[in-house]
mmCIF file of C-alpha atoms and ligand atoms in Angstrom:
data_model
loop_
_atom_site.group_PDB
_atom_site.id
_atom_site.type_symbol
_atom_site.label_atom_id
_atom_site.label_comp_id
_atom_site.label_asym_id
_atom_site.label_seq_id
_atom_site.Cartn_x
_atom_site.Cartn_y
_atom_site.Cartn_z
ATOM 1 C CA UNK F 752 118.272 137.562 268.495
ATOM 2 C CA UNK F 753 120.764 136.728 271.266
ATOM 3 C CA UNK F 754 120.311 138.337 274.680
ATOM 4 C CA UNK F 755 123.237 140.616 275.614
ATOM 5 C CA UNK F 756 123.874 141.283 279.301
ATOM 6 C CA UNK F 757 126.559 143.492 280.866
ATOM 7 C CA UNK F 758 127.738 142.099 284.227
ATOM 8 C CA UNK F 759 129.423 144.215 286.914
ATOM 9 C CA UNK F 760 131.305 142.801 289.908
ATOM 10 C CA UNK F 761 132.732 144.962 292.712
ATOM 11 C CA UNK F 762 132.191 142.931 295.885
ATOM 12 C CA UNK F 763 135.776 142.869 297.135
ATOM 13 C CA UNK F 764 139.079 143.908 295.575
ATOM 14 C CA UNK F 765 138.525 143.173 291.886
ATOM 15 C CA UNK F 766 136.726 145.604 289.601
ATOM 16 C CA UNK F 767 135.287 143.536 286.787
ATOM 17 C CA UNK F 768 132.910 143.912 283.843
ATOM 18 C CA UNK F 769 131.841 141.285 281.314
ATOM 19 C CA UNK F 770 129.527 140.985 278.338
ATOM 20 C CA UNK F 771 127.614 137.768 277.728
ATOM 21 C CA UNK F 772 125.604 136.940 274.608
ATOM 22 C CA UNK F 773 123.112 134.223 275.605
ATOM 23 C CA UNK F 774 125.409 132.011 277.705
ATOM 24 C CA UNK F 775 128.596 132.746 275.731
ATOM 25 C CA UNK F 776 131.110 135.150 277.264
ATOM 26 C CA UNK F 777 132.367 137.820 274.822
ATOM 27 C CA UNK F 778 134.595 139.726 277.276
ATOM 28 C CA UNK F 779 135.619 139.507 280.910
ATOM 29 C CA UNK F 780 137.818 142.387 282.092
ATOM 30 C CA UNK F 781 139.290 142.239 285.612
ATOM 31 C CA UNK F 782 141.265 145.074 287.235
ATOM 32 C CA UNK F 783 143.144 143.817 290.288
ATOM 33 C CA UNK F 784 143.891 146.210 293.118
ATOM 34 C CA UNK F 785 147.598 145.994 293.951
ATOM 35 C CA UNK F 786 147.168 148.650 296.650
ATOM 36 C CA UNK F 787 146.232 146.004 299.288
ATOM 37 C CA UNK F 788 149.381 143.897 298.969
ATOM 38 C CA UNK F 789 151.470 145.861 301.422
ATOM 39 C CA UNK F 790 148.754 145.583 304.093
ATOM 40 C CA UNK F 791 148.528 141.767 303.882
ATOM 41 C CA UNK F 792 144.756 141.883 303.264
ATOM 42 C CA UNK F 793 142.001 143.973 301.693
ATOM 43 C CA UNK F 794 141.534 147.492 303.145
ATOM 44 C CA UNK F 795 137.810 148.289 302.590
ATOM 45 C CA UNK F 796 138.151 152.064 302.180
ATOM 46 C CA UNK F 797 140.977 151.702 299.647
ATOM 47 C CA UNK F 798 138.961 149.049 297.783
ATOM 48 C CA UNK F 799 135.928 151.278 297.233
ATOM 49 C CA UNK F 800 138.143 154.183 296.113
ATOM 50 C CA UNK F 801 139.906 151.912 293.607
ATOM 51 C CA UNK F 802 136.541 150.657 292.293
ATOM 52 C CA UNK F 803 135.459 154.262 291.688
ATOM 53 C CA UNK F 804 138.637 154.889 289.724
ATOM 54 C CA UNK F 805 138.458 151.641 287.712
ATOM 55 C CA UNK F 806 134.814 151.131 286.940
ATOM 56 C CA UNK F 807 134.388 153.383 283.885
ATOM 57 C CA UNK F 808 137.524 152.193 282.024
ATOM 58 C CA UNK F 809 136.787 148.558 282.904
ATOM 59 C CA UNK F 810 133.197 148.745 281.577
ATOM 60 C CA UNK F 811 134.377 150.594 278.440
ATOM 61 C CA UNK F 812 137.013 147.909 277.774
ATOM 62 C CA UNK F 813 134.478 145.111 278.278
ATOM 63 C CA UNK F 814 132.142 146.659 275.664
ATOM 64 C CA UNK F 815 134.957 147.301 273.182
ATOM 65 C CA UNK F 816 136.425 143.812 273.540
ATOM 66 C CA UNK F 817 132.979 142.233 273.141
ATOM 67 C CA UNK F 818 132.328 144.459 270.127
ATOM 68 C CA UNK F 819 128.854 145.193 271.482
ATOM 69 C CA UNK F 820 127.479 148.726 271.378
ATOM 70 C CA UNK F 821 125.797 149.762 274.632
ATOM 71 C CA UNK F 822 122.565 150.298 272.703
ATOM 72 C CA UNK F 823 122.573 146.548 271.969
ATOM 73 C CA UNK F 824 122.530 145.611 275.676
ATOM 74 C CA UNK F 825 119.339 143.974 276.962
ATOM 75 C CA UNK F 826 120.050 144.157 280.713
ATOM 76 C CA UNK F 827 122.599 145.135 283.395
ATOM 77 C CA UNK F 828 123.464 142.580 286.078
ATOM 78 C CA UNK F 829 125.426 143.507 289.198
ATOM 79 C CA UNK F 830 126.557 141.939 292.464
ATOM 80 C CA UNK F 831 124.132 142.806 295.270
ATOM 81 C CA UNK F 832 126.155 140.934 297.931
ATOM 82 C CA UNK F 833 127.724 139.477 299.961
ATOM 83 C CA UNK F 834 130.853 141.623 300.107
ATOM 84 C CA UNK F 835 132.283 144.909 301.379
ATOM 85 C CA UNK F 836 129.419 147.399 301.559
ATOM 86 C CA UNK F 837 131.385 150.385 300.209
ATOM 87 C CA UNK F 838 132.626 148.319 297.264
ATOM 88 C CA UNK F 839 129.193 146.856 296.503
ATOM 89 C CA UNK F 840 127.710 150.370 296.464
ATOM 90 C CA UNK F 841 130.098 151.520 293.718
ATOM 91 C CA UNK F 842 128.963 148.674 291.440
ATOM 92 C CA UNK F 843 125.273 148.916 292.265
ATOM 93 C CA UNK F 844 125.084 152.726 291.785
ATOM 94 C CA UNK F 845 126.908 152.427 288.479
ATOM 95 C CA UNK F 846 124.681 149.552 287.301
ATOM 96 C CA UNK F 847 121.521 151.418 288.315
ATOM 97 C CA UNK F 848 122.578 154.550 286.454
ATOM 98 C CA UNK F 849 123.385 152.697 283.193
ATOM 99 C CA UNK F 850 120.140 150.743 283.460
ATOM 100 C CA UNK F 851 118.201 154.000 283.891
ATOM 101 C CA UNK F 852 119.990 155.854 281.113
ATOM 102 C CA UNK F 853 119.619 152.981 278.593
ATOM 103 C CA UNK F 854 116.120 152.146 279.853
ATOM 104 C CA UNK F 855 116.877 148.422 280.164
ATOM 105 C CA UNK F 856 116.215 146.043 283.091
ATOM 106 C CA UNK F 857 118.421 145.849 286.156
ATOM 107 C CA UNK F 858 119.213 142.406 287.618
ATOM 108 C CA UNK F 859 120.727 141.811 291.062
ATOM 109 C CA UNK F 860 122.974 138.774 291.571
ATOM 110 C CA UNK F 861 124.097 136.844 294.637
ATOM 111 C CA UNK F 862 127.902 136.583 294.363
ATOM 112 C CA UNK F 863 128.027 133.119 295.966
ATOM 113 C CA UNK F 864 125.407 131.651 293.622
ATOM 114 C CA UNK F 865 127.351 133.137 290.725
ATOM 115 C CA UNK F 866 130.615 131.420 291.811
ATOM 116 C CA UNK F 867 128.888 128.039 291.284
ATOM 117 C CA UNK F 868 126.704 128.908 288.292
ATOM 118 C CA UNK F 869 129.791 130.075 286.362
ATOM 119 C CA UNK F 870 130.096 126.378 285.443
ATOM 120 C CA UNK F 871 127.129 126.900 283.084
ATOM 121 C CA UNK F 872 128.998 129.357 280.856
ATOM 122 C CA UNK F 873 129.039 128.022 277.308
ATOM 123 C CA UNK F 874 132.805 128.361 276.914
ATOM 124 C CA UNK F 875 133.613 126.818 280.338
ATOM 125 C CA UNK F 876 133.028 123.091 279.793
ATOM 126 C CA UNK F 877 131.676 120.939 277.018
ATOM 127 C CA UNK F 878 129.121 119.335 279.356
ATOM 128 C CA UNK F 879 126.979 121.146 281.906
ATOM 129 C CA UNK F 880 126.208 119.923 285.433
ATOM 130 C CA UNK F 881 122.809 118.289 285.966
ATOM 131 C CA UNK F 882 120.676 119.156 289.028
ATOM 132 C CA UNK F 883 120.665 118.288 291.850
ATOM 133 C CA UNK F 884 124.352 118.716 292.621
ATOM 134 C CA UNK F 885 126.623 119.453 295.557
ATOM 135 C CA UNK F 886 128.116 122.938 295.226
ATOM 136 C CA UNK F 887 131.503 123.536 296.846
ATOM 137 C CA UNK F 888 132.143 127.247 297.278
ATOM 138 C CA UNK F 889 135.712 127.760 298.419
ATOM 139 C CA UNK F 890 137.124 131.272 298.449
ATOM 140 C CA UNK F 891 138.822 133.905 300.559
ATOM 141 C CA UNK F 892 135.534 134.807 302.213
ATOM 142 C CA UNK F 893 133.593 131.540 302.241
ATOM 143 C CA UNK F 894 133.752 127.784 302.659
ATOM 144 C CA UNK F 895 130.342 126.305 301.925
ATOM 145 C CA UNK F 896 128.860 122.973 300.919
ATOM 146 C CA UNK F 897 125.568 123.668 299.158
ATOM 147 C CA UNK F 898 122.836 121.380 297.941
ATOM 148 C CA UNK F 899 121.738 122.913 294.631
ATOM 149 C CA UNK F 900 118.275 121.805 293.528
ATOM 150 C CA UNK F 901 117.997 124.179 290.581
ATOM 151 C CA UNK F 902 119.614 127.473 289.474
ATOM 152 C CA UNK F 903 118.140 129.477 292.312
ATOM 153 C CA UNK F 904 117.153 126.942 294.952
ATOM 154 C CA UNK F 905 120.271 126.380 296.992
ATOM 155 C CA UNK F 906 120.619 125.155 300.577
ATOM 156 C CA UNK F 907 123.800 125.456 302.648
ATOM 157 C CA UNK F 908 124.424 122.064 304.294
ATOM 158 C CA UNK F 909 127.895 122.786 305.680
ATOM 159 C CA UNK F 910 130.092 125.837 306.243
ATOM 160 C CA UNK F 911 133.059 127.097 308.197
ATOM 161 C CA UNK F 912 132.614 127.998 311.839
ATOM 162 C CA UNK F 913 135.577 130.405 311.764
ATOM 163 C CA UNK F 914 138.210 131.079 309.051
ATOM 164 C CA UNK F 915 137.571 130.292 305.391
ATOM 165 C CA UNK F 916 139.732 127.824 303.469
ATOM 166 C CA UNK F 917 141.230 130.752 301.508
ATOM 167 C CA UNK F 918 142.190 132.452 304.769
ATOM 168 C CA UNK F 919 143.920 129.227 305.834
ATOM 169 C CA UNK F 920 146.076 129.450 302.690
ATOM 170 C CA UNK F 921 146.622 133.203 303.002
ATOM 171 C CA UNK F 922 147.442 133.240 306.736
ATOM 172 C CA UNK F 923 149.802 130.253 306.539
ATOM 173 C CA UNK F 924 151.436 131.934 303.540
ATOM 174 C CA UNK F 925 151.901 135.114 305.570
ATOM 175 C CA UNK F 926 153.772 133.130 308.261
ATOM 176 C CA UNK F 927 156.113 131.971 305.477
ATOM 177 C CA UNK F 928 156.612 135.554 304.267
ATOM 178 C CA UNK F 929 154.503 135.107 301.103
ATOM 179 C CA UNK F 930 152.566 138.118 299.833
ATOM 180 C CA UNK F 931 148.774 138.286 300.033
ATOM 181 C CA UNK F 932 146.918 136.451 298.530
ATOM 182 C CA UNK F 933 149.186 133.459 299.108
ATOM 183 C CA UNK F 934 147.005 130.576 297.851
ATOM 184 C CA UNK F 935 148.387 130.376 294.327
ATOM 185 C CA UNK F 936 151.979 130.857 295.600
ATOM 186 C CA UNK F 937 151.594 127.920 298.009
ATOM 187 C CA UNK F 938 150.105 125.872 295.159
ATOM 188 C CA UNK F 939 153.115 126.672 292.941
ATOM 189 C CA UNK F 940 155.787 126.036 295.599
ATOM 190 C CA UNK F 941 154.077 122.795 296.702
ATOM 191 C CA UNK F 942 154.570 121.279 293.262
ATOM 192 C CA UNK F 943 158.261 120.686 294.079
ATOM 193 C CA UNK F 944 157.718 119.676 297.709
ATOM 194 C CA UNK F 945 157.189 116.472 299.655
ATOM 195 C CA UNK F 946 153.659 116.593 301.088
ATOM 196 C CA UNK F 947 154.443 113.960 303.718
ATOM 197 C CA UNK F 948 157.444 115.769 305.209
ATOM 198 C CA UNK F 949 155.561 117.611 307.974
ATOM 199 C CA UNK F 950 152.429 116.439 309.760
ATOM 200 C CA UNK F 951 149.587 118.703 310.843
ATOM 201 C CA UNK F 952 146.525 117.390 312.614
ATOM 202 C CA UNK F 953 143.000 117.661 311.240
ATOM 203 C CA UNK F 954 140.506 119.650 313.328
ATOM 204 C CA UNK F 955 137.590 117.632 314.692
ATOM 205 C CA UNK F 956 134.371 119.264 313.547
ATOM 206 C CA UNK F 957 131.093 117.382 313.457
ATOM 207 C CA UNK F 958 128.846 116.998 310.420
ATOM 208 C CA UNK F 959 129.611 118.940 307.270
ATOM 209 C CA UNK F 960 131.005 122.052 308.954
ATOM 210 C CA UNK F 961 134.641 123.180 308.864
ATOM 211 C CA UNK F 962 137.082 124.945 311.149
ATOM 212 C CA UNK F 963 140.428 126.292 309.950
ATOM 213 C CA UNK F 964 141.513 128.654 312.713
ATOM 214 C CA UNK F 965 143.083 125.903 314.867
ATOM 215 C CA UNK F 966 145.104 124.597 311.937
ATOM 216 C CA UNK F 967 146.420 128.091 311.224
ATOM 217 C CA UNK F 968 147.477 128.540 314.873
ATOM 218 C CA UNK F 969 149.185 125.099 314.978
ATOM 219 C CA UNK F 970 151.010 125.940 311.779
ATOM 220 C CA UNK F 971 152.215 129.295 313.139
ATOM 221 C CA UNK F 972 153.465 127.726 316.383
ATOM 222 C CA UNK F 973 155.199 124.913 314.494
ATOM 223 C CA UNK F 974 157.039 127.333 312.183
ATOM 224 C CA UNK F 975 158.015 129.672 315.057
ATOM 225 C CA UNK F 976 159.474 126.728 316.990
ATOM 226 C CA UNK F 977 161.416 125.462 313.988
ATOM 227 C CA UNK F 978 162.757 128.934 313.189
ATOM 228 C CA UNK F 979 164.051 129.238 316.769
ATOM 229 C CA UNK F 980 165.991 126.005 316.227
ATOM 230 C CA UNK F 981 167.226 127.019 312.780
ATOM 231 C CA UNK F 982 166.942 130.560 311.391
ATOM 232 C CA UNK F 983 167.065 129.246 307.823
ATOM 233 C CA UNK F 984 164.252 126.685 308.342
ATOM 234 C CA UNK F 985 161.661 128.413 306.120
ATOM 235 C CA UNK F 986 164.153 129.121 303.359
ATOM 236 C CA UNK F 987 165.436 125.534 303.396
ATOM 237 C CA UNK F 988 162.091 123.763 303.648
ATOM 238 C CA UNK F 989 159.658 126.190 301.966
ATOM 239 C CA UNK F 990 158.491 123.777 299.247
ATOM 240 C CA UNK F 991 158.028 120.867 301.674
ATOM 241 C CA UNK F 992 156.159 123.094 304.149
ATOM 242 C CA UNK F 993 153.830 124.362 301.403
ATOM 243 C CA UNK F 994 153.169 120.837 300.103
ATOM 244 C CA UNK F 995 152.466 119.535 303.630
ATOM 245 C CA UNK F 996 150.086 122.313 304.718
ATOM 246 C CA UNK F 997 148.295 122.231 301.365
ATOM 247 C CA UNK F 998 147.865 118.457 301.671
ATOM 248 C CA UNK F 999 146.131 118.659 305.041
ATOM 249 C CA UNK F 1000 143.791 121.412 303.786
ATOM 250 C CA UNK F 1001 142.899 119.283 300.736
ATOM 251 C CA UNK F 1002 142.308 116.237 302.980
ATOM 252 C CA UNK F 1003 139.966 118.192 305.279
ATOM 253 C CA UNK F 1004 137.927 119.319 302.266
ATOM 254 C CA UNK F 1005 137.877 115.883 300.644
ATOM 255 C CA UNK F 1006 136.698 114.173 303.839
ATOM 256 C CA UNK F 1007 133.746 116.575 304.187
ATOM 257 C CA UNK F 1008 132.731 116.263 300.541
ATOM 258 C CA UNK F 1009 132.747 112.445 300.816
ATOM 259 C CA UNK F 1010 130.422 112.837 303.838
ATOM 260 C CA UNK F 1011 128.175 115.196 301.841
ATOM 261 C CA UNK F 1012 127.979 112.674 298.978
ATOM 262 C CA UNK F 1013 126.888 109.951 301.431
ATOM 263 C CA UNK F 1014 124.395 112.213 303.149
ATOM 264 C CA UNK F 1015 122.723 113.589 300.013
ATOM 265 C CA UNK F 1016 123.229 110.609 297.710
ATOM 266 C CA UNK F 1017 124.321 113.117 295.058
ATOM 267 C CA UNK F 1018 127.285 112.325 292.854
ATOM 268 C CA UNK F 1019 127.673 115.533 290.861
ATOM 269 C CA UNK F 1020 130.050 117.997 292.485
ATOM 270 C CA UNK F 1021 130.409 121.566 291.218
ATOM 271 C CA UNK F 1022 133.240 123.800 292.440
ATOM 272 C CA UNK F 1023 133.502 127.580 292.590
ATOM 273 C CA UNK F 1024 135.621 130.328 294.163
ATOM 274 C CA UNK F 1025 139.295 131.286 294.140
ATOM 275 C CA UNK F 1026 140.516 128.210 296.011
ATOM 276 C CA UNK F 1027 138.963 125.917 293.372
ATOM 277 C CA UNK F 1028 141.913 126.959 291.170
ATOM 278 C CA UNK F 1029 144.151 124.862 293.433
ATOM 279 C CA UNK F 1030 145.887 122.189 291.379
ATOM 280 C CA UNK F 1031 146.186 119.677 294.223
ATOM 281 C CA UNK F 1032 142.453 119.952 295.016
ATOM 282 C CA UNK F 1033 141.675 119.224 291.355
ATOM 283 C CA UNK F 1034 144.132 116.323 291.204
ATOM 284 C CA UNK F 1035 143.108 114.676 294.516
ATOM 285 C CA UNK F 1036 139.369 114.966 293.930
ATOM 286 C CA UNK F 1037 139.655 113.496 290.429
ATOM 287 C CA UNK F 1038 141.697 110.602 291.831
ATOM 288 C CA UNK F 1039 139.591 109.908 294.925
ATOM 289 C CA UNK F 1040 136.096 110.487 293.483
ATOM 290 C CA UNK F 1041 136.278 108.546 290.235
ATOM 291 C CA UNK F 1042 132.602 107.543 290.528
ATOM 292 C CA UNK F 1043 131.463 111.198 290.685
ATOM 293 C CA UNK F 1044 131.017 113.849 288.000
ATOM 294 C CA UNK F 1045 133.244 116.806 288.907
ATOM 295 C CA UNK F 1046 132.946 120.304 287.438
ATOM 296 C CA UNK F 1047 135.648 122.932 287.914
ATOM 297 C CA UNK F 1048 135.534 126.455 286.471
ATOM 298 C CA UNK F 1049 138.268 127.524 284.070
ATOM 299 C CA UNK F 1050 141.000 129.289 286.071
ATOM 300 C CA UNK F 1051 139.911 132.782 284.900
ATOM 301 C CA UNK F 1052 136.414 132.061 286.265
ATOM 302 C CA UNK F 1053 137.565 130.883 289.711
ATOM 303 C CA UNK F 1054 138.524 134.188 291.341
ATOM 304 C CA UNK F 1055 136.129 137.128 291.423
ATOM 305 C CA UNK F 1056 134.970 138.007 287.908
ATOM 306 C CA UNK F 1057 132.007 139.626 286.174
ATOM 307 C CA UNK F 1058 131.519 136.757 283.699
ATOM 308 C CA UNK F 1059 129.762 134.815 286.447
ATOM 309 C CA UNK F 1060 127.550 137.838 287.236
ATOM 310 C CA UNK F 1061 126.646 138.270 283.558
ATOM 311 C CA UNK F 1062 125.762 134.546 283.299
ATOM 312 C CA UNK F 1063 123.373 134.734 286.266
ATOM 313 C CA UNK F 1064 121.980 137.944 284.736
ATOM 314 C CA UNK F 1065 121.241 136.012 281.539
ATOM 315 C CA UNK F 1066 119.541 133.169 283.481
ATOM 316 C CA UNK F 1067 117.382 135.650 285.413
ATOM 317 C CA UNK F 1068 116.603 137.648 282.263
ATOM 318 C CA UNK F 1069 115.052 134.546 280.718
ATOM 319 C CA UNK F 1070 112.754 134.312 283.763
ATOM 320 C CA UNK F 1071 112.040 138.060 283.635
ATOM 321 C CA UNK F 1072 113.369 138.227 287.189
ATOM 322 C CA UNK F 1073 114.219 141.958 287.301
ATOM 323 C CA UNK F 1074 115.229 144.245 290.165
ATOM 324 C CA UNK F 1075 113.737 147.537 291.381
ATOM 325 C CA UNK F 1076 115.973 150.570 291.803
ATOM 326 C CA UNK F 1077 115.284 150.811 295.545
ATOM 327 C CA UNK F 1078 116.802 147.367 296.246
ATOM 328 C CA UNK F 1079 119.725 147.836 298.659
ATOM 329 C CA UNK F 1080 123.200 146.246 298.625
ATOM 330 C CA UNK F 1081 123.820 143.553 301.241
ATOM 331 C CA UNK F 1082 127.180 142.951 302.950
ATOM 332 C CA UNK F 1083 125.682 139.693 304.232
ATOM 333 C CA UNK F 1084 123.496 138.035 301.655
ATOM 334 C CA UNK F 1085 122.489 134.441 302.208
ATOM 335 C CA UNK F 1086 122.521 132.163 299.201
HETATM 336 O O1 LIG I 240 136.919 133.917 295.098
HETATM 337 P P1 LIG I 240 138.062 134.818 295.433
HETATM 338 O O2 LIG I 240 138.778 135.508 294.301
HETATM 339 O O3 LIG I 240 137.635 135.968 296.385
HETATM 340 C C1 LIG I 240 136.718 135.842 297.396
HETATM 341 O O4 LIG I 240 135.485 135.940 297.096
HETATM 342 O O5 LIG I 240 137.182 135.608 298.514
HETATM 343 O O6 LIG I 240 139.101 133.948 296.292
HETATM 344 C C2 LIG I 240 140.335 134.434 296.744
HETATM 345 C C3 LIG I 240 141.044 133.339 297.520
HETATM 346 C C4 LIG I 240 142.302 133.799 298.227
HETATM 347 O O7 LIG I 240 142.255 133.334 299.565
HETATM 348 C C5 LIG I 240 143.428 133.126 297.440
HETATM 349 O O8 LIG I 240 144.583 132.851 298.206
HETATM 350 C C6 LIG I 240 142.755 131.853 297.003
HETATM 351 O O9 LIG I 240 141.452 132.269 296.626
HETATM 352 N N1 LIG I 240 143.417 131.186 295.855
HETATM 353 C C7 LIG I 240 143.992 129.954 295.943
HETATM 354 C C8 LIG I 240 144.537 129.669 294.664
HETATM 355 N N2 LIG I 240 144.262 130.723 293.836
HETATM 356 C C9 LIG I 240 143.558 131.634 294.589
HETATM 357 N N3 LIG I 240 144.107 129.112 296.981
HETATM 358 C C10 LIG I 240 144.749 127.945 296.760
HETATM 359 N N4 LIG I 240 145.314 127.610 295.578
HETATM 360 C C11 LIG I 240 145.223 128.426 294.505
HETATM 361 N N5 LIG I 240 145.773 128.066 293.329
HETATM 362 ZN ZN1 LIG I 241 134.236 135.600 295.396
#
């Protein structure tokens, strides 16, 4: 009999539920929260209220789409952290109550581990990554290089000292008047731009760590100066600006991953997180790292989703790694 796990994800501004049967995803429902757009970023209080409103219909849809009756579920997996505490609490309370009412095990999941392990979903790629590998978690909240020894033994070997790579995209996009989150819009506009038109300098950060806040400030100053010279600068050069700023961000990431490959002597690289949807990252890495095995999630598994939570739930279920009801949610939860 296959193992059926319901996954619940509410760490930030997406309410998501998914059903997995062994490691095959049967449904993955994601309700986005439009309410944050006009604020240019996620408003925590509004996020937890929206999760409360969305969670029941989202879970119901996930079960219907998967065609799995709740009585056929073997476990409930949920995001314990990291994330916004109020949002995490909505998911964890809901997961605990279903687990209690159906009398099936509860399984807590680390959101950052899940972003990488999503690459093990049956319907993601034909081949699965082999351990050990270098995990590259790039999202709106995190920028981490992780040495992954097995499913649950992961060591952070590099991370950002300030802004995340996703924030670099989002904040530069904001300067250009693009709505939050701006990453995918920059990606799209950059396709028709010249990535060599404008030059931005790379920050100097030692080892495998990153820093993006200086780049963001340079970018803002550069645009402000150009707009003073010509009011129509952004309008006229938008595609070239997007291509140029995206290119420097991709180069910063590529340089650090090449260093990580040298340092760890590991040639399998596994990506996760919203920014791993970026088409230029995928293209450049494939071109520059031909001697490495690269694994990218399908686009629907890059941004926050419950499929990745359900997958980790399935992996933990097989190890009988269950969670007590008094386990608390963690806004900061180390991998
Ligand atoms: O993983 P995610 O959904 O949420 C967090 O856990 O943070 O990542 C969201 C981030 C945002 O910063 C968004 O702008 C970025 O992922 N993003 C992209 C692309 N699609 C989403 N950044 C660059 N290129 C994209 N195509
Ligand atoms: Zn995430």
